[in-house]
Coordinates of C-alpha atoms in Angstrom, one line a residue:
X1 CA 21.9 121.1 138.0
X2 CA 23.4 121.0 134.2
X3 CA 21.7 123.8 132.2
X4 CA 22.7 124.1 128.7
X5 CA 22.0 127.7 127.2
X6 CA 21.8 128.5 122.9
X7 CA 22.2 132.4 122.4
X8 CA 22.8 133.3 119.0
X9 CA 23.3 137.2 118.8
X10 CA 24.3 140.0 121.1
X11 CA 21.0 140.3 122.9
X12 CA 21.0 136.9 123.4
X13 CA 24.3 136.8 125.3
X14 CA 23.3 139.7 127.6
X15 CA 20.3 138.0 129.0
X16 CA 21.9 134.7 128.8
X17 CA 24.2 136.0 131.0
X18 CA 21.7 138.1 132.9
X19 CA 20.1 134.6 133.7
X20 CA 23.3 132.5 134.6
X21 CA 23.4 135.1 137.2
X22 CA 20.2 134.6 138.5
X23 CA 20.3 130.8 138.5
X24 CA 23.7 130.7 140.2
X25 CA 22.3 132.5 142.8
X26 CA 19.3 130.3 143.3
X27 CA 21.8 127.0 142.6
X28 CA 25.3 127.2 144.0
X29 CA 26.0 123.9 142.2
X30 CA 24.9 125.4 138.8
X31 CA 26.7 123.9 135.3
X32 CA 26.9 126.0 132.6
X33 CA 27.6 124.9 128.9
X34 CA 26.9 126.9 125.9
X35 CA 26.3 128.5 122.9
X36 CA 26.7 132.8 123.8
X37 CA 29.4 134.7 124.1
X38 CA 31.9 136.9 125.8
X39 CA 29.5 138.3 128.6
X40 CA 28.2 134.6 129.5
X41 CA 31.9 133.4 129.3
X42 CA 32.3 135.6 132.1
X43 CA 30.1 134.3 134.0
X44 CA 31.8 130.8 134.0
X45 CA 31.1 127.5 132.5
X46 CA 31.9 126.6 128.9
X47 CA 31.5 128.4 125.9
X48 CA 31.2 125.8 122.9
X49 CA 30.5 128.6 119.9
X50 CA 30.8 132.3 120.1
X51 CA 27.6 133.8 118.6
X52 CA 30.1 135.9 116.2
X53 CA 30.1 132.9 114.0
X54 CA 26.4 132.0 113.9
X55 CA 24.1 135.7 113.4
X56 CA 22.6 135.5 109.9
X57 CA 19.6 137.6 109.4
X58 CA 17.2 137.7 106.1
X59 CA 16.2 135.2 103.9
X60 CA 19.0 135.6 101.2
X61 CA 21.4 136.0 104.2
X62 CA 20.8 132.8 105.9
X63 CA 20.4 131.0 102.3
X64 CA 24.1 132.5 101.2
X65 CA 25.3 131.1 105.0
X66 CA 23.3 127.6 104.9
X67 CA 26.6 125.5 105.4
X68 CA 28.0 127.3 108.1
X69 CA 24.5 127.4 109.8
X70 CA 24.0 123.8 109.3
X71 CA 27.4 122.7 110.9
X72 CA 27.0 124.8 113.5
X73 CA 23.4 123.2 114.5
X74 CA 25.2 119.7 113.8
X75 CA 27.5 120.8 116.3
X76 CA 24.8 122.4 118.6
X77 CA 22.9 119.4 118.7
X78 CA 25.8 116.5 119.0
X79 CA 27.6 118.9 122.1
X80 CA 23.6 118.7 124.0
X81 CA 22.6 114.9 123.5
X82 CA 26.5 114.3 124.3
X83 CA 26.3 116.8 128.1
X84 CA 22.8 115.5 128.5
X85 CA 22.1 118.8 130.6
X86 CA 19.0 118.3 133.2
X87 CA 17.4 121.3 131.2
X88 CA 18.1 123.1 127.4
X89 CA 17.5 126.9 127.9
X90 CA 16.9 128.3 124.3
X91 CA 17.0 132.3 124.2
X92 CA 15.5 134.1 120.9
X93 CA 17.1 133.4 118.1
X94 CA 14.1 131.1 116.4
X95 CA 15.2 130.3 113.4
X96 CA 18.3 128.5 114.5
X97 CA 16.7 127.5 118.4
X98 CA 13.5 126.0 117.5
X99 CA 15.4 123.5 115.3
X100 CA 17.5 122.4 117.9
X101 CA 14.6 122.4 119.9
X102 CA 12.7 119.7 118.0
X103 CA 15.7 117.4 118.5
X104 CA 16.0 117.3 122.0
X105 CA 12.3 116.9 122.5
X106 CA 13.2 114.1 120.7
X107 CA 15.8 113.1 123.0
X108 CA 13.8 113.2 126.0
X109 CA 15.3 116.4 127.3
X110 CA 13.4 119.2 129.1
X111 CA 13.6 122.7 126.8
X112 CA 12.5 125.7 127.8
X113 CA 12.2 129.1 126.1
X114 CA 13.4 132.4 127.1
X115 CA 12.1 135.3 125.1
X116 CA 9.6 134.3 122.6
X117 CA 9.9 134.1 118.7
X118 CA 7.9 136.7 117.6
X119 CA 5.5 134.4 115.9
X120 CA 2.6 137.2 116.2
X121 CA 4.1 139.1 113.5
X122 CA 4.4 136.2 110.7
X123 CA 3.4 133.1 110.2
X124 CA 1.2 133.0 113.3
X125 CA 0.8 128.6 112.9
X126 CA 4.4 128.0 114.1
X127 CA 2.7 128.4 117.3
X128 CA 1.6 125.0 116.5
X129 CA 5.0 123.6 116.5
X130 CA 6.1 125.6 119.6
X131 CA 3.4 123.4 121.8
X132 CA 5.3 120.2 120.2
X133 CA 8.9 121.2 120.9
X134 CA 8.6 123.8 124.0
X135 CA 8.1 122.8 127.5
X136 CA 7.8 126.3 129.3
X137 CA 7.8 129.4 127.3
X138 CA 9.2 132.8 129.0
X139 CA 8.1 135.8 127.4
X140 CA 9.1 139.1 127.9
X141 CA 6.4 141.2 126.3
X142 CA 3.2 141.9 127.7
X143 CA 0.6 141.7 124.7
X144 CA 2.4 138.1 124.2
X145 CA 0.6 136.5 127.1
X146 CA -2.8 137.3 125.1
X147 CA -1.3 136.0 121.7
X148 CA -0.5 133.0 122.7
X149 CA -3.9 132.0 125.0
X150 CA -5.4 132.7 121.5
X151 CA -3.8 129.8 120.6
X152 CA -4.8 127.6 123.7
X153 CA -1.0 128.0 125.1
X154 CA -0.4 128.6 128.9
X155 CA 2.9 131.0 128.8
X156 CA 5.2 132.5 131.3
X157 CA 5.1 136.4 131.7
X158 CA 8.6 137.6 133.1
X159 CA 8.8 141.4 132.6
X160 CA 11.7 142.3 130.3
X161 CA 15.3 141.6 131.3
X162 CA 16.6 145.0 129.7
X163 CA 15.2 146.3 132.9
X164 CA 17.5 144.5 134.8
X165 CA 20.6 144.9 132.4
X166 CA 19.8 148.8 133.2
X167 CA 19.2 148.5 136.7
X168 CA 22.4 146.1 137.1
X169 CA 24.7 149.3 135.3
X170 CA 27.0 151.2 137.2
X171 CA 28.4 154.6 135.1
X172 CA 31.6 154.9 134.5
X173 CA 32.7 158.3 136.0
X174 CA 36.0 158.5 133.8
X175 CA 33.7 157.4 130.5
X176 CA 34.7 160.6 128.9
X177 CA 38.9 161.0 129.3
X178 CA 39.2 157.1 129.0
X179 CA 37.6 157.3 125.4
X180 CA 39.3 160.4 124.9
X181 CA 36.2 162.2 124.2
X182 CA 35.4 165.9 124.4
X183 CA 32.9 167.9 126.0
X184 CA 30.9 168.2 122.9
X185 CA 27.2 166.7 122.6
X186 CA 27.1 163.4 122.0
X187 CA 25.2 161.8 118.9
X188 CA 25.6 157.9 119.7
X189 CA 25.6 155.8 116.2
X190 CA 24.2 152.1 117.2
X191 CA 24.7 150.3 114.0
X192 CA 23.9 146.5 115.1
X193 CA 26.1 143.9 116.2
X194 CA 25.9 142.0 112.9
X195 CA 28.2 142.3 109.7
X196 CA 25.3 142.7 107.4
X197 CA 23.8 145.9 109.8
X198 CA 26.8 147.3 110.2
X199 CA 27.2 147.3 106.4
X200 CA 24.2 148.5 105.6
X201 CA 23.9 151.1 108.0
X202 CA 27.1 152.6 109.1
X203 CA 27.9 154.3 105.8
X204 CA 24.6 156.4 106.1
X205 CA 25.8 157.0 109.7
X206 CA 28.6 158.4 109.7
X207 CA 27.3 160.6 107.1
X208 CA 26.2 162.7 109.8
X209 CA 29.8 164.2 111.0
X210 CA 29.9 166.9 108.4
X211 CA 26.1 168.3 108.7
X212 CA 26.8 168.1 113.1
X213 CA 29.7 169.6 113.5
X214 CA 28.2 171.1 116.9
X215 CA 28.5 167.6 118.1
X216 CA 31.1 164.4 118.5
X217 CA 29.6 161.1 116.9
X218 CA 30.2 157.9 118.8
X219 CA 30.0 154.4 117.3
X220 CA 29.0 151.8 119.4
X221 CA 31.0 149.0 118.6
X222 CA 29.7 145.1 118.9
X223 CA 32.1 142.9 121.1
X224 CA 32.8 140.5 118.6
X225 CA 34.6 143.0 116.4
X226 CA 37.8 145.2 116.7
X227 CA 38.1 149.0 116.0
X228 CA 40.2 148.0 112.6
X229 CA 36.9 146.5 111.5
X230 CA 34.9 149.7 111.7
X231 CA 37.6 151.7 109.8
X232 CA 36.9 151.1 106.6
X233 CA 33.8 152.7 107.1
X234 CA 34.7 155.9 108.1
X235 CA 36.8 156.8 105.7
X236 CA 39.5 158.8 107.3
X237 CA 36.7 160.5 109.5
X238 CA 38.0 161.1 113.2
X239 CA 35.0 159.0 115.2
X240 CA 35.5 157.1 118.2
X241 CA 34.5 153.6 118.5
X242 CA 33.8 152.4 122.2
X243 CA 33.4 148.6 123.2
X244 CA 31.2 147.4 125.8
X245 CA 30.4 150.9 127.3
X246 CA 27.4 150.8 125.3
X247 CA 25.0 151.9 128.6
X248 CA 27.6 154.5 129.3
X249 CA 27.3 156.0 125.7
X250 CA 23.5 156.6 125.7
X251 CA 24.0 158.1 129.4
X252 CA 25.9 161.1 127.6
X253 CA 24.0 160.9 124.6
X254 CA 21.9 163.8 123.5
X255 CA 20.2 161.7 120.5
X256 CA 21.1 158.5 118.7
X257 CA 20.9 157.0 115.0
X258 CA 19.7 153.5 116.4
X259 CA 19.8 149.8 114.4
X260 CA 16.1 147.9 114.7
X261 CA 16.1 145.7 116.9
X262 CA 17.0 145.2 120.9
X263 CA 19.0 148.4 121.1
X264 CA 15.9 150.6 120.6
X265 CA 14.6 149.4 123.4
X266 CA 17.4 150.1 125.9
X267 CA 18.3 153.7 124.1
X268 CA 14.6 154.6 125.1
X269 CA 15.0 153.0 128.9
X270 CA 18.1 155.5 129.0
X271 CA 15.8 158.3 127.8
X272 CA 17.8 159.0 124.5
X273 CA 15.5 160.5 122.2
X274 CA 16.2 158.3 118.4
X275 CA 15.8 157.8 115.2
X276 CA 15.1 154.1 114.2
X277 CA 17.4 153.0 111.3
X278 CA 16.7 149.1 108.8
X279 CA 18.4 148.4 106.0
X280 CA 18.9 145.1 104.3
X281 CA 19.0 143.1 101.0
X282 CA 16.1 144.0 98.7
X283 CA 15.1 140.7 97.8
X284 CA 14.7 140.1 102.3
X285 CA 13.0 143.4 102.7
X286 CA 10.4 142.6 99.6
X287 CA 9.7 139.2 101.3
X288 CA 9.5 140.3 104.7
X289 CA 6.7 143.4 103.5
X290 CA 5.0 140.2 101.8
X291 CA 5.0 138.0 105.2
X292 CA 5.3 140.5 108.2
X293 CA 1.9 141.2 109.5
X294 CA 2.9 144.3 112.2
X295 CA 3.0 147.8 111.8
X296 CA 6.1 148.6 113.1
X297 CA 9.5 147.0 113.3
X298 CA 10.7 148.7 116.7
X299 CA 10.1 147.3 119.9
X300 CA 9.1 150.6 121.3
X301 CA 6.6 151.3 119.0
X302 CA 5.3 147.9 119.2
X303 CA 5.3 148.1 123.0
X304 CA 3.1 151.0 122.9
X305 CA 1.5 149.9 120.0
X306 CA 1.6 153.5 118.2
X307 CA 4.6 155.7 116.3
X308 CA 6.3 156.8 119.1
X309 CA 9.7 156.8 116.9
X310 CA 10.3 157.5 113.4
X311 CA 11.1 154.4 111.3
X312 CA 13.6 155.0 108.3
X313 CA 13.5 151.9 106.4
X314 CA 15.5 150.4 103.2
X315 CA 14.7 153.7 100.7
X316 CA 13.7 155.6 103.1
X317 CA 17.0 154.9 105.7
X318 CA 19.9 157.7 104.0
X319 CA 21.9 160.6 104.9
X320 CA 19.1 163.3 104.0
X321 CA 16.4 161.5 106.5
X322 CA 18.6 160.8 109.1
X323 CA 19.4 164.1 109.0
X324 CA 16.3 165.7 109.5
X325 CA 14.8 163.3 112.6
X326 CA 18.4 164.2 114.0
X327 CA 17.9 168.0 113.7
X328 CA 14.4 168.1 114.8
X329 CA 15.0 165.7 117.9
X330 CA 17.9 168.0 119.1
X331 CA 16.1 171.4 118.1
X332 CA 13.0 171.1 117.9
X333 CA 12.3 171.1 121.5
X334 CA 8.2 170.4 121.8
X335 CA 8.5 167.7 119.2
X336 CA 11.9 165.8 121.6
X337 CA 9.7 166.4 125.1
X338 CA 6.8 164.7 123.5
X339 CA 9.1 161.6 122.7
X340 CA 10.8 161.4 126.4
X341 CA 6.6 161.5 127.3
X342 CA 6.4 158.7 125.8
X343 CA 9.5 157.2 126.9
X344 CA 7.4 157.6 130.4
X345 CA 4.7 156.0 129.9
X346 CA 6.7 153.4 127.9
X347 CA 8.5 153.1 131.9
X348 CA 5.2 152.4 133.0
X349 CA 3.8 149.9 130.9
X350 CA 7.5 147.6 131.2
X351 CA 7.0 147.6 134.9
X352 CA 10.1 146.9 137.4
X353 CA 13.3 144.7 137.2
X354 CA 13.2 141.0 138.3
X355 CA 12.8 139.5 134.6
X356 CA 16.3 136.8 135.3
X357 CA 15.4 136.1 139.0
X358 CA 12.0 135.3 138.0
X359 CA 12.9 133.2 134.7
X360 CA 15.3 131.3 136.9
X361 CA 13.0 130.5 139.8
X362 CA 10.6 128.9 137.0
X363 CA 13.0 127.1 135.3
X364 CA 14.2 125.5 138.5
X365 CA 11.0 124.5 139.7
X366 CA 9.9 123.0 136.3
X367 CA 13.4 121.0 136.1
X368 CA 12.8 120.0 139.6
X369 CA 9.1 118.6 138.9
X370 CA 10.8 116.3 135.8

């Protein structure tokens, strides 16, 4: 069958690609065109738009970006009407995906949804629209099977595909020596794979190589960006940047400064004890307190539905606090054992692998019953 896949953002490309996988395996005639990026280029088909040109985040963001945003979902929606796939996979990324959509329900094309918007936190009545535009919905969070039966919607529960991103990694042995790192303790900085994250948060970052001089800082670095693009940033500071070794990093990691958002979750599945890092325009912070009905902004915490990390957010996110969760997760030794028990239980509560294999067994049988 034709399957047409919109990722717009990091995340989105590893589970797309996670789920082309899966499909393949279960169709050996599979057609792959999309929206993504590098890892779902290599796993064959077409790539129509790299995700590096489309991940705006915040209000004032997206309303500074609106042209590009809107040509790209002219584009998005011209390229799907014109491939007329058999089904439209849509993966996160809601403010851009549940435009697009609207229009092919409109065009008589199945669409189905991998990974929920996470309506439950604001604006609960989109659900409303969701039922209108969404065929199947895949979700990947447990308490999200209850949310939406609130609403009178029957939803898919697939476990989380970050288990099966771990599960699929296989450590480099030569990690070390081939990023030219020492022996030192590792302190892995995970700024985000957007401009605006990395913009916001790397500065305070970094900031950390003079008070841990015990230690080697690492920068993750996003794949749709080169090491001259992080250099700025450091300002003449010796810290390596690595590119997709990401899983590798948090293997030799003894703590991490960590971005909000997917990232949390997979430093915590790789037992890295963290500090949880937001920064953003004022005027999109302000409206986001005003809209944003949960009490937490990491998935981990949200997951487990209590503080299980400490979130430093917009005032709160600089140098001096960063500082101080870093020191007490790396000395303070009862307060980092409590936080890898609760990285336990977290293990518990996600359950096992199978999230793609399961996603793409549903979406087969749904496009089959068309």
């Amino acid at each position: 069958m034709k399957y047409y896949l919109v990722a717009g953002e990091a995340s989105g490309d590893l589970h797309g690609a996670n789920l082309m996988k899966a499909l393949k395996e279960q169709d050996a005639q599979a057609e792959f065109r999309y929206f993504g990026g590098d890892l779902m280029q290599a796993e064959g088909g077409t790539l129509v738009k790299h995700y590096a040109d489309m991940a705006y985040m915040g209000f004032v963001e997206v309303a500074l970006n609106l042209r590009s945003i809107l040509k790209n979902m002219r584009q998005c929606k011209q390229d799907i009407v014109a491939w007329q796939p058999d089904v439209l996979i849509l993966i996160d990324f809601p403010g851009f995906n549940m435009k697009i959509a609207g229009y092919a329900k409109k065009h008589g094309l199945l669409v189905c949804y991998y990974i929920s918007p996470k309506v439950w936190a604001w604006n609960q009545k989109r659900v409303l629209n969701i039922k209108k535009v969404v065929d199947h919905m895949f979700c990947i969070l447990p308490f999200e099977v209850d949310f939406y039966k609130e609403w009178d919607m029957q939803v898919d529960y697939v476990g989380n595909p970050l288990l099966d991103a771990a599960a699929a990694f296989k450590p480099s042995a030569t990690f070390l020596q081939d990023n030219k790192l020492t022996e030192k303790p590792i302190i892995a900085l995970l700024p985000g794979s957007r401009k605006q994250e990395i913009n916001h948060l790397l500065p305070d970052m970094v900031a950390m190589q003079a008070r841990f001089l015990d230690h080697q800082l690492v920068i993750a670095g996003a794949p749709s960006f080169n090491e001259s693009y992080y250099q700025p940033y450091l300002k003449g500071q010796n810290i390596p940047i690595v590119f997709n070794a990401t899983y590798d990093l948090l293997q030799h990691a003894e703590a991490a400064v960590v971005a909000s958002g997917t990232a949390t979750l997979e430093t915590a599945l790789f037992n890295v004890p963290q500090v949880v890092v937001y920064k953003g325009n004022a005027i999109t912070i302000a409206i986001g307190r005003m809209v944003i009905k949960i009490k937490f902004i990491s998935l981990v915490n949200l997951i487990m539905d209590k503080l299980v990390l400490r979130e430093l957010i917009q005032q709160q996110c600089n140098p001096h606090e960063i500082y101080n969760e870093l020191n007490r997760l790396i000395n303070d030794k009862p307060y980092r054992q409590q936080m890898l028990n609760n990285y336990d239980l977290l293990d518990e509560r996600m359950g096992t692998p199978g999230a793609s294999a399961k996603t793409a067994a549903l979406i087969i049988k749904y496009t089959a019953k068309k």
